[in-house]
mmCIF file of C-alpha atoms in Angstrom:
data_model
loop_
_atom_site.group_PDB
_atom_site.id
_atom_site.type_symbol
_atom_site.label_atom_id
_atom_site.label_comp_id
_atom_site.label_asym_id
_atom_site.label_seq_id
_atom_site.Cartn_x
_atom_site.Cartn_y
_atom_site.Cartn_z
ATOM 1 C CA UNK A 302 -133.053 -30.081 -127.833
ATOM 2 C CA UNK A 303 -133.106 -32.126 -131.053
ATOM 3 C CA UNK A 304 -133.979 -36.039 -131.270
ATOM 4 C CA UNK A 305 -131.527 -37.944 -132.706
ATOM 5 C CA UNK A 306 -131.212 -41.653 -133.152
ATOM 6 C CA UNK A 307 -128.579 -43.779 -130.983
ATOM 7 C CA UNK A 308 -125.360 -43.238 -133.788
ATOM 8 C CA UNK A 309 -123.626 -46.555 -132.067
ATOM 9 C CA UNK A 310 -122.737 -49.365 -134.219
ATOM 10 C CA UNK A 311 -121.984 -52.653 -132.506
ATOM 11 C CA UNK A 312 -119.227 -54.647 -133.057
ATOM 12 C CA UNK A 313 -120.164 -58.065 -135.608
ATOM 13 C CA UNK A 314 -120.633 -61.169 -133.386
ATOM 14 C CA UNK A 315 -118.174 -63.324 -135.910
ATOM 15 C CA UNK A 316 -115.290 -62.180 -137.970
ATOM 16 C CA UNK A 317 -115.543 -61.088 -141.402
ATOM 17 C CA UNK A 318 -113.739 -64.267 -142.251
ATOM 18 C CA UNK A 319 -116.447 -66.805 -141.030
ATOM 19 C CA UNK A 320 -118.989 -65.050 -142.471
ATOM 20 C CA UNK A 321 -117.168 -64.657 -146.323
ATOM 21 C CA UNK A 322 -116.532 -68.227 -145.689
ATOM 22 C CA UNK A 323 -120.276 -69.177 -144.956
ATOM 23 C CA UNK A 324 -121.974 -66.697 -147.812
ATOM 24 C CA UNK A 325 -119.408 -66.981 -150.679
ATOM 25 C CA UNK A 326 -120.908 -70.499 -152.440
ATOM 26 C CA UNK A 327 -124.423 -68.744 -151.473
ATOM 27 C CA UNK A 328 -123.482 -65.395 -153.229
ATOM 28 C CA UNK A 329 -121.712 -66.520 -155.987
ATOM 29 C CA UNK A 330 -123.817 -67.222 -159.671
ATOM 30 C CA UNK A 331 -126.895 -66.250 -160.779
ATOM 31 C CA UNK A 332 -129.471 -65.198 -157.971
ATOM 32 C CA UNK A 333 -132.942 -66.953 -159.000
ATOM 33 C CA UNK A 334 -134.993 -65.655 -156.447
ATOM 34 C CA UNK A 335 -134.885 -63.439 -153.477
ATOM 35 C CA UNK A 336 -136.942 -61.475 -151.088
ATOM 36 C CA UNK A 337 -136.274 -59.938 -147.560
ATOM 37 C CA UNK A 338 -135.666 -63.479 -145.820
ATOM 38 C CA UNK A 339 -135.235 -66.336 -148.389
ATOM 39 C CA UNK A 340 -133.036 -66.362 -151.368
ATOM 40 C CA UNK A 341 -131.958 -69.158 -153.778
ATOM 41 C CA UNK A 342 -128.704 -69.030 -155.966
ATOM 42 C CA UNK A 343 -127.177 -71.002 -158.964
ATOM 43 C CA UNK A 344 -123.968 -71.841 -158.786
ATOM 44 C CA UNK A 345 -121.834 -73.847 -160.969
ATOM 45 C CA UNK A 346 -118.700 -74.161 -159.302
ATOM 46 C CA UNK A 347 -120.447 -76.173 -156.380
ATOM 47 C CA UNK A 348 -118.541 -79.205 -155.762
ATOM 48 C CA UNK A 349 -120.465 -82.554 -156.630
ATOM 49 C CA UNK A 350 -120.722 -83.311 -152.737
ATOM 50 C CA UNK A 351 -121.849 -79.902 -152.004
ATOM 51 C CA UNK A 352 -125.098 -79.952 -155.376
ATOM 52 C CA UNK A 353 -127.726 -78.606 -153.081
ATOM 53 C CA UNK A 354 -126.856 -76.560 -149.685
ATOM 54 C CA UNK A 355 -129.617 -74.575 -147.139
ATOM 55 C CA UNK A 356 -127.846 -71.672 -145.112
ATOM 56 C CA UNK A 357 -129.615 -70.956 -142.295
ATOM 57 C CA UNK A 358 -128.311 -68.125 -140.442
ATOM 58 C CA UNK A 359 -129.524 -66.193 -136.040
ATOM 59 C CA UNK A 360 -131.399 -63.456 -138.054
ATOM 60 C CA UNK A 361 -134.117 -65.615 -139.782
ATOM 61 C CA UNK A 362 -132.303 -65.498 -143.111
ATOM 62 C CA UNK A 363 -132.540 -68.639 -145.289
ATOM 63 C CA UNK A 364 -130.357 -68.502 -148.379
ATOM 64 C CA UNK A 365 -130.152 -71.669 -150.554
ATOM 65 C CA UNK A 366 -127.641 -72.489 -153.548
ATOM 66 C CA UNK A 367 -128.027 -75.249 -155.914
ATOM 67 C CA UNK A 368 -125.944 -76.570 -159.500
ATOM 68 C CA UNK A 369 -127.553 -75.730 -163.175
ATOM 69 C CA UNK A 370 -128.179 -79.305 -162.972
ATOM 70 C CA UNK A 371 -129.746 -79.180 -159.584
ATOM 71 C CA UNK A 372 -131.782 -76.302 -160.381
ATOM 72 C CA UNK A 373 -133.167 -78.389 -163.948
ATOM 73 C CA UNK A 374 -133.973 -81.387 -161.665
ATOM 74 C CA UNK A 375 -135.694 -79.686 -158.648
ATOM 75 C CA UNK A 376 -137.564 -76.738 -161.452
ATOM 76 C CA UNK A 377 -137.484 -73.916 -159.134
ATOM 77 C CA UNK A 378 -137.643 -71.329 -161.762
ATOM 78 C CA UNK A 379 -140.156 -69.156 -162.764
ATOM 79 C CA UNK A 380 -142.015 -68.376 -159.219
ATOM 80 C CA UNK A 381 -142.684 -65.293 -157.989
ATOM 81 C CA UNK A 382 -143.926 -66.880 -154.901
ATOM 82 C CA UNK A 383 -141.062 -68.590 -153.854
ATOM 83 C CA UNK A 384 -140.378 -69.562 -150.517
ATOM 84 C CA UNK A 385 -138.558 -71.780 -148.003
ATOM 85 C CA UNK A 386 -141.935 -73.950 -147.724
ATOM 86 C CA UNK A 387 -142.228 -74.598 -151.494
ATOM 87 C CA UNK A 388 -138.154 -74.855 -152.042
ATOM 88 C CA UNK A 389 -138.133 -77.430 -149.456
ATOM 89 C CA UNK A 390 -141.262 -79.484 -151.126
ATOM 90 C CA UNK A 391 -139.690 -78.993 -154.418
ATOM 91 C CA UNK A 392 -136.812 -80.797 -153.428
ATOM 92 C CA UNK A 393 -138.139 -83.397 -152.012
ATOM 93 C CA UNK A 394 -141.034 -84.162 -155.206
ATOM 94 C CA UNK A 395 -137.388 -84.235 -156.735
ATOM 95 C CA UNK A 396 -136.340 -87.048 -155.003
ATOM 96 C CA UNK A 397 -133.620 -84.825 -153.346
ATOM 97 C CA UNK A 398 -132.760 -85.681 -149.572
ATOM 98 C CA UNK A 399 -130.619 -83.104 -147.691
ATOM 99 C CA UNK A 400 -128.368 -84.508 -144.710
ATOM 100 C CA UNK A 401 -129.510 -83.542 -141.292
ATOM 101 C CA UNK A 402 -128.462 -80.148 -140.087
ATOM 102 C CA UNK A 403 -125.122 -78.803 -139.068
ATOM 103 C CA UNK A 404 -124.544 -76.226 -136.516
ATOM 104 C CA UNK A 405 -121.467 -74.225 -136.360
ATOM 105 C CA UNK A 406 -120.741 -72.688 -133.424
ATOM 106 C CA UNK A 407 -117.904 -70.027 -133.134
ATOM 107 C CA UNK A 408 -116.310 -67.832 -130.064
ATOM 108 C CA UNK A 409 -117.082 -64.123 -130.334
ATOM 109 C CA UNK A 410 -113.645 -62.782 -130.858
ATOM 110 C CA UNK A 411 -114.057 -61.340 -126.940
ATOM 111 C CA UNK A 412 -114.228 -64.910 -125.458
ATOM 112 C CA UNK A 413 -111.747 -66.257 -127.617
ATOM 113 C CA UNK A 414 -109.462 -63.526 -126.354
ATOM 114 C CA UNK A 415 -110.210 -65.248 -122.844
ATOM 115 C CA UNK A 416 -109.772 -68.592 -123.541
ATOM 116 C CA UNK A 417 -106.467 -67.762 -125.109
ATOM 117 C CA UNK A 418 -105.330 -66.698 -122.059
ATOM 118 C CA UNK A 419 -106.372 -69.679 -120.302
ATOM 119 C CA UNK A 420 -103.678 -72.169 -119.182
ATOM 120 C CA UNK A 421 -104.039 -75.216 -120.407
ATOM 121 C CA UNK A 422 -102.597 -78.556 -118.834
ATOM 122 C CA UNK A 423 -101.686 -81.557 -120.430
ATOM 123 C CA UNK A 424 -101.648 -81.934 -124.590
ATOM 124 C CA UNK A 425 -104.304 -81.399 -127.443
ATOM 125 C CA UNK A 426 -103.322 -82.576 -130.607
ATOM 126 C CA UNK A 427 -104.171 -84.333 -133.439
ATOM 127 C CA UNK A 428 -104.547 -88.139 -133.255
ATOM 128 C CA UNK A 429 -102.467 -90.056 -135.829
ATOM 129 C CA UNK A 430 -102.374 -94.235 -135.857
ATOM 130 C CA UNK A 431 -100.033 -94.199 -132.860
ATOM 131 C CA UNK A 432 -103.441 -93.234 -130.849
ATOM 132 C CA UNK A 433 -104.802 -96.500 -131.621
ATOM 133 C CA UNK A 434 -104.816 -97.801 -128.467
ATOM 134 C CA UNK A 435 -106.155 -94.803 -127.216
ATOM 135 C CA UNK A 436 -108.608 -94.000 -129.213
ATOM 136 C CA UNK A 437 -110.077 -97.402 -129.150
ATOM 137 C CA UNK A 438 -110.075 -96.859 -125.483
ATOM 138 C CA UNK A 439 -112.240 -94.207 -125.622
ATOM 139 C CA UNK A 440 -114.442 -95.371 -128.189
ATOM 140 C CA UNK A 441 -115.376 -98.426 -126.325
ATOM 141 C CA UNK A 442 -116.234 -96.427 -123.352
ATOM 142 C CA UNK A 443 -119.103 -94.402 -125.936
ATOM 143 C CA UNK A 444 -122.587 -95.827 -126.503
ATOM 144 C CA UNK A 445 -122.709 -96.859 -129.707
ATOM 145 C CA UNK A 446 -125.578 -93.708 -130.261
ATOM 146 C CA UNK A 447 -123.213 -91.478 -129.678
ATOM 147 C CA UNK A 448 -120.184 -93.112 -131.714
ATOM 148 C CA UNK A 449 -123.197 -93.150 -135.227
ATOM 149 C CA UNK A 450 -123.776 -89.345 -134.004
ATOM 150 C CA UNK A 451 -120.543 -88.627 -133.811
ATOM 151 C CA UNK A 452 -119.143 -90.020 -136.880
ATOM 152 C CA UNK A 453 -115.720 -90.116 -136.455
ATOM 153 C CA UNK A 454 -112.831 -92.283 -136.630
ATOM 154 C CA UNK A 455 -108.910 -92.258 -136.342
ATOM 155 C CA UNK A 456 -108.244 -91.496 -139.848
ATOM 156 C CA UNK A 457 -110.922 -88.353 -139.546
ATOM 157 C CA UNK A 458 -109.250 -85.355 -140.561
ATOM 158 C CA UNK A 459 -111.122 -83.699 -137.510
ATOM 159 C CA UNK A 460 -110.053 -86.183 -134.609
ATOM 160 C CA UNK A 461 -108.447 -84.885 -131.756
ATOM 161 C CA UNK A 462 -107.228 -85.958 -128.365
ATOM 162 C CA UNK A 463 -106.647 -84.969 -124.953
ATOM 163 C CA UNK A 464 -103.973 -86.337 -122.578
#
């Protein structure tokens, strides 16, 4: 009886679609530095609201992606010690302040199946100005905490309602 190693693959957690999404301004330029959990990228087609970005992703791996001009302010080149640490300390002797973090959160593609066969009462949609009411309803219900955390008004492209 020979040994052999379990040959089962697993299924990916997220689509192949999230994750291009998520790794293609990381991946895409000139790779300054990487090792087995922290890389850092230079990329010039980074939009002027988007100069400096930190990926962190569940397995541990940091990848980071700055502009040429980024990169010539903050002076991470030439280290062969690089790391998150001394990326992170870079930036900010560079006067560079990143916004608080964001977490995504997707449905595996299993529990999305379920919820798409849930039925749901009532209406979801968009809120446009004819929400007003509504929506100021709501909001003055909120603590004013959680209306600065949640930043979000009518006009947000990402405000919806249920009725």
């Amino acid at each position: 009886m020979t040994n052999q190693p379990n040959q089962v693959r697993s299924k990916p957690l997220f689509s192949q679609t999230i994750t291009d999404f998520w790794r293609t301004p990381f991946l895409n330029g000139d790779i300054l530095y990487t090792d087995e959990v922290f890389t850092v990228t230079i990329n010039p087609d980074l939009d002027k609201d988007s100069r400096v970005m930190v990926l962190e992703t569940t397995d541990g791996r940091v990848m980071a992606v700055l502009t040429p001009a980024m990169a010539d302010k903050v002076g991470p080149y030439q280290r062969q010690d690089l790391s998150e640490e001394i990326f992170r300390r870079k930036l900010n002797e560079a006067g560079v302040t990143l916004h608080g973090a964001d977490y995504l959160f997707y449905f595996s593609e299993a529990d999305k199946n379920v919820l798409l066969q849930e039925n749901l009462e009532g209406d979801l949609r968009r809120l446009t100005e004819q929400d007003e009411a509504a929506f100021s309803e709501f909001a003055s219900s909120a603590s004013k905490q959680d209306l600065d955390d949640a930043y979000v008004e009518l006009d947000h492209w990402a405000v919806f309602g249920s009725f």
